[in-house]
Amino acid sequence: MYFQNQRRATVLQSTIRALLFAAGTVAVSAAAIQSAAAQAQTSPESRRYQIPAGPLTQTLGQFVTQSGVSVTASSSLTDGKTSPGLTGTYSITGALSALLQGTGLEAFDQGDGAYVLRVASPAAAATEQTMQKVRVVSAEETGTTEGTRSLTTPGPVAAATGLNLSLRETPQSVTVITRERIDQQSLNSLADIAEQVTGVYYNSRGTPIGGRTLMYARGYEVDSYQIDGVNVPWETLAESERYGHGSLDTAIYDSVTVVRGSTGLMTGAGDPSALMALTRKKPTHELQTSFEATLGSWDHYRLMADVGGPLNASGSLRGRVVAAYDQGDSWVDDYSNDRSVFYGAFEADLGERTLLRLTLEHGTADSKGAPWAEDYGSYFYFDDGVTPMPKSTSTNISPHWSYLNSDRTYASATLEHRFNDDWSATFTYGFGKFNTDMRRGMVNSIPEDGSPVIARLLSLDFNYDTHIVDVRVDGKYRLFGREHDLVVGLNMYRNDQAAPLSVYDDFRGFGYSSASWSNGRLRYTDPDWNAMPGSEADYPYDIDTRQEGAYVATRLRPMDRLSVILGGRITNWEYFYAERATANHDSYVYSDLDYNNEFTPYAGVVVDLTDALSAYASYTQIFKPQEKRDVSGNLLEPEEGDTYELGLKGAWFEGRLNASAAVFESKRNNLGVALRDAEGPILTPNGDQAYSAEDHTEGRGWEIEVAGELTPNWQIQAGYTRFKNEDSAGDVLNPEQPEQQFKLFTQYRPEALSKLSVGGSLRWQDDTAAVAGWGTGNPDFDNLDSYVVVGVNLGYELNEQVSLSLLVNNVLDEEYRVSSYSHSYGAPRSATFSVRARF
């Protein structure tokens, strides 16, 4: 199947269809949910609560403060009793019922917002006993962050080891970006989140949608992802990990967890960089509805609707729908983009211990005139000097006719069964489909006469189909008189990629397009696509990738203050690539890689030094097959190595404040390093970039991070990272990545003005430079200075339902380039204003 020159639909048509679909679905679903919830609700006075488990008198005091109602009780009734706490949206009566569960007490409504506690009546006690047959799972157990107003989570983090461990119990560096921070900073895409995560270097060459976005951690590209705890290949999220971060809308996510370092126990093949685990919103037991409208710089606007709640009186059926539409221009000339997302989730309690969850998400992302830059650079210069272009100049030769359009769909079905309070099993099947088509052109070098010397036209059509299966069983067991944890799992995926037609033409003087320099701007003429010698550059190809893995991990507790985590994974990995290698299609290039029974061990030790402070150490191995070839055209052997990490972690205030400090090292062999000489890149016989396999490469660094509640009114999330990656000779392997980064976000709510919130953010990184042999030869262009970007945000709650927020990014209007390979600048000062309503 070949690419068709005619677009399958115009951007306007696809936008209208997406909006009508999302709006219609939200309207119908909201009406259904609201109608059903009206019958299920016992009280309309619902609000969000965040009350940790603890002594009953303490939890009731926090409830009184947050709800404004009066609760009185005799100390003889409350002394010695504990409450499971409360997180989420509840009515007054529902909240009191949840807080008092297991205490043998009930709340009696005296009217006028006053309640008194008393011993539960026999009927209420019987009801509670019946309720306790169904295990109530709190937000702390699930890791939900919605409504907590927190920048951290006391809940479990299973992404690193598969075991449900708290942040302090996990022997690796972990950052959680909660729903609170996403809302406060308007982090509306995965690209926005990546910029804020400690230890992650995010680089955008151009603009987030349509431009090339690169995400690195500890020197290597982030290539491991999860959705709701299930491993997914990056093709499920976007055309590739290099082009999808800006198109993924965060309206559907509760939080994003980033585990830095090697995560091969859970993900199999991959770099020792980071795992990005996306947790989506789930249906709620109580009715909740929220809407958001945003206006911003460069004609940016955004609409979001979120409705969830019970679908029947018992609450055994629950649903949730989320839809968002985002559109705007950019500080870059002739560029605009829009994206939309729809997400629906349905839950059904099939029994007291069995849950079925069905989800569907569909997203689109379209851009016009999007800048795009290849690794060889899109710098412009007159002879030996850099062209003094404004930072808003597009590096494309295609401001009018270029586009990148994509749409993605991901559906999943999950069945959870809890055998008892200790053991449970989960089965998930997922199917993802991604389509994108792109037409782009780029000039690399323009002499003073304005004629193009090197330019490229690119027309691509990609299609991905992904099938995912994940099975896991986890629980607790007793051995030698002590309780331990165990998880056993199997995950697999198959990804099929087809490019029906990819036209890639490197033309020099063919006249398809011309460029000129006028008044500090580049001017282009439209290329003649029909005149392109397509038969000379018609290279359809197919790629099939499969990975299967089985793993087991256990946490042994030989002593009260000592935990030992041991695990291992067996991985089978298969890759098949076929490409037509000549213009007349009479030959093919094949790659067929097959690695079986690759074992990845994992070991970790956590020692509780005090009730709040722990020391840890962890070790694992690296295994990553690669598609890179040497100068003879032979595939390089898989990258292999070891990673180590040592650190301290602390957790205070029932996990509402977390801190960590870590040192880490990774050693790798067979690392593919691009070859280049004085004349340019060294190529394989097929004309691709050639690589050499470097052994004994080492990456070392350290980092510190703190996140959570310093005081009840003051939240902070901050982290510093220092890292260097070197080859066997001691030369820096990736000078284009900063060695040092510091990131900060803080938020304060004055006691005297409890409805007001004031926040600020800061991002700093030090100098970077081009990789040797890949720059322009002009130090002023190749070397990038350090920079700092500051943001401020204000929020005000008009009442319990409606809030306003103002966000100003890059408030100091810092001018900085983000790539030593291209004419790509970071965004100048901008502002957005949002209105949010929650009911």
mmCIF file of N, CA and C in Angstrom, residues 376 397 440-442 454-459 502-508 510 512 528-529 531-534 536-539:
data_model
loop_
_atom_site.group_PDB
_atom_site.id
_atom_site.type_symbol
_atom_site.label_atom_id
_atom_site.label_comp_id
_atom_site.label_asym_id
_atom_site.label_seq_id
_atom_site.Cartn_x
_atom_site.Cartn_y
_atom_site.Cartn_z
ATOM 1 N N TYR A 376 21.806 16.288 11.451
ATOM 2 C CA TYR A 376 22.938 16.958 10.811
ATOM 3 C C TYR A 376 22.839 18.474 10.905
ATOM 4 N N ILE A 397 11.739 25.064 4.737
ATOM 5 C CA ILE A 397 11.495 25.732 3.464
ATOM 6 C C ILE A 397 10.006 25.615 3.152
ATOM 7 N N ARG A 440 7.246 17.677 4.420
ATOM 8 C CA ARG A 440 8.156 18.628 5.030
ATOM 9 C C ARG A 440 9.307 18.926 4.105
ATOM 10 N N GLY A 441 9.934 20.075 4.289
ATOM 11 C CA GLY A 441 11.134 20.410 3.552
ATOM 12 C C GLY A 441 12.032 21.271 4.411
ATOM 13 N N MET A 442 13.321 21.279 4.115
ATOM 14 C CA MET A 442 14.249 22.017 4.964
ATOM 15 C C MET A 442 15.487 22.416 4.185
ATOM 16 N N ILE A 454 21.796 23.140 -0.112
ATOM 17 C CA ILE A 454 21.397 21.833 0.397
ATOM 18 C C ILE A 454 19.978 21.953 0.927
ATOM 19 N N ALA A 455 19.096 21.145 0.417
ATOM 20 C CA ALA A 455 17.719 21.177 0.891
ATOM 21 C C ALA A 455 17.136 19.781 0.783
ATOM 22 N N ARG A 456 16.074 19.549 1.525
ATOM 23 C CA ARG A 456 15.467 18.230 1.527
ATOM 24 C C ARG A 456 13.955 18.338 1.514
ATOM 25 N N LEU A 457 13.337 17.446 0.760
ATOM 26 C CA LEU A 457 11.898 17.289 0.785
ATOM 27 C C LEU A 457 11.585 15.916 1.347
ATOM 28 N N LEU A 458 10.569 15.857 2.160
ATOM 29 C CA LEU A 458 10.250 14.602 2.833
ATOM 30 C C LEU A 458 8.751 14.409 2.864
ATOM 31 N N SER A 459 8.298 13.252 2.407
ATOM 32 C CA SER A 459 6.883 12.904 2.466
ATOM 33 C C SER A 459 6.775 11.493 3.028
ATOM 34 N N SER A 502 7.514 6.209 1.404
ATOM 35 C CA SER A 502 8.301 7.292 1.977
ATOM 36 C C SER A 502 9.168 7.873 0.889
ATOM 37 N N VAL A 503 8.945 9.118 0.593
ATOM 38 C CA VAL A 503 9.729 9.792 -0.446
ATOM 39 C C VAL A 503 10.710 10.711 0.254
ATOM 40 N N TYR A 504 11.980 10.497 0.029
ATOM 41 C CA TYR A 504 13.018 11.294 0.674
ATOM 42 C C TYR A 504 14.029 11.680 -0.393
ATOM 43 N N ASP A 505 14.098 12.948 -0.691
ATOM 44 C CA ASP A 505 14.932 13.374 -1.808
ATOM 45 C C ASP A 505 15.902 14.444 -1.337
ATOM 46 N N ASP A 506 17.182 14.209 -1.511
ATOM 47 C CA ASP A 506 18.203 15.200 -1.220
ATOM 48 C C ASP A 506 18.549 15.882 -2.543
ATOM 49 N N PHE A 507 18.030 17.110 -2.731
ATOM 50 C CA PHE A 507 18.229 17.744 -4.027
ATOM 51 C C PHE A 507 19.173 18.940 -3.919
ATOM 52 N N ARG A 508 19.926 19.130 -4.962
ATOM 53 C CA ARG A 508 20.860 20.252 -5.018
ATOM 54 C C ARG A 508 20.717 20.908 -6.381
ATOM 55 N N PHE A 510 17.928 21.345 -8.158
ATOM 56 C CA PHE A 510 16.910 20.831 -9.068
ATOM 57 C C PHE A 510 15.804 21.842 -9.316
ATOM 58 N N TYR A 512 13.225 22.651 -7.315
ATOM 59 C CA TYR A 512 11.904 22.369 -6.764
ATOM 60 C C TYR A 512 11.454 23.486 -5.818
ATOM 61 N N ASP A 528 7.719 21.994 -6.459
ATOM 62 C CA ASP A 528 6.903 21.284 -7.434
ATOM 63 C C ASP A 528 6.995 19.792 -7.132
ATOM 64 N N TRP A 529 6.033 19.302 -6.327
ATOM 65 C CA TRP A 529 6.089 17.900 -5.912
ATOM 66 C C TRP A 529 5.933 16.954 -7.109
ATOM 67 N N ALA A 531 7.153 17.280 -9.958
ATOM 68 C CA ALA A 531 8.387 17.183 -10.730
ATOM 69 C C ALA A 531 9.465 16.364 -10.033
ATOM 70 N N MET A 532 9.193 15.976 -8.808
ATOM 71 C CA MET A 532 10.185 15.180 -8.080
ATOM 72 C C MET A 532 10.343 13.812 -8.725
ATOM 73 N N PRO A 533 11.562 13.342 -8.847
ATOM 74 C CA PRO A 533 11.800 11.988 -9.399
ATOM 75 C C PRO A 533 11.468 10.932 -8.353
ATOM 76 N N GLY A 534 10.163 10.746 -8.092
ATOM 77 C CA GLY A 534 9.746 9.846 -7.037
ATOM 78 C C GLY A 534 10.267 8.442 -7.213
ATOM 79 N N GLU A 536 13.029 7.561 -7.967
ATOM 80 C CA GLU A 536 14.389 7.437 -7.463
ATOM 81 C C GLU A 536 14.449 7.416 -5.948
ATOM 82 N N ALA A 537 13.326 7.627 -5.300
ATOM 83 C CA ALA A 537 13.364 7.723 -3.837
ATOM 84 C C ALA A 537 12.152 7.072 -3.207
ATOM 85 N N ASP A 538 11.666 6.016 -3.834
ATOM 86 C CA ASP A 538 10.478 5.325 -3.376
ATOM 87 C C ASP A 538 10.910 4.105 -2.570
ATOM 88 N N TYR A 539 10.863 4.198 -1.238
ATOM 89 C CA TYR A 539 11.394 3.145 -0.391
ATOM 90 C C TYR A 539 10.360 2.697 0.639
#
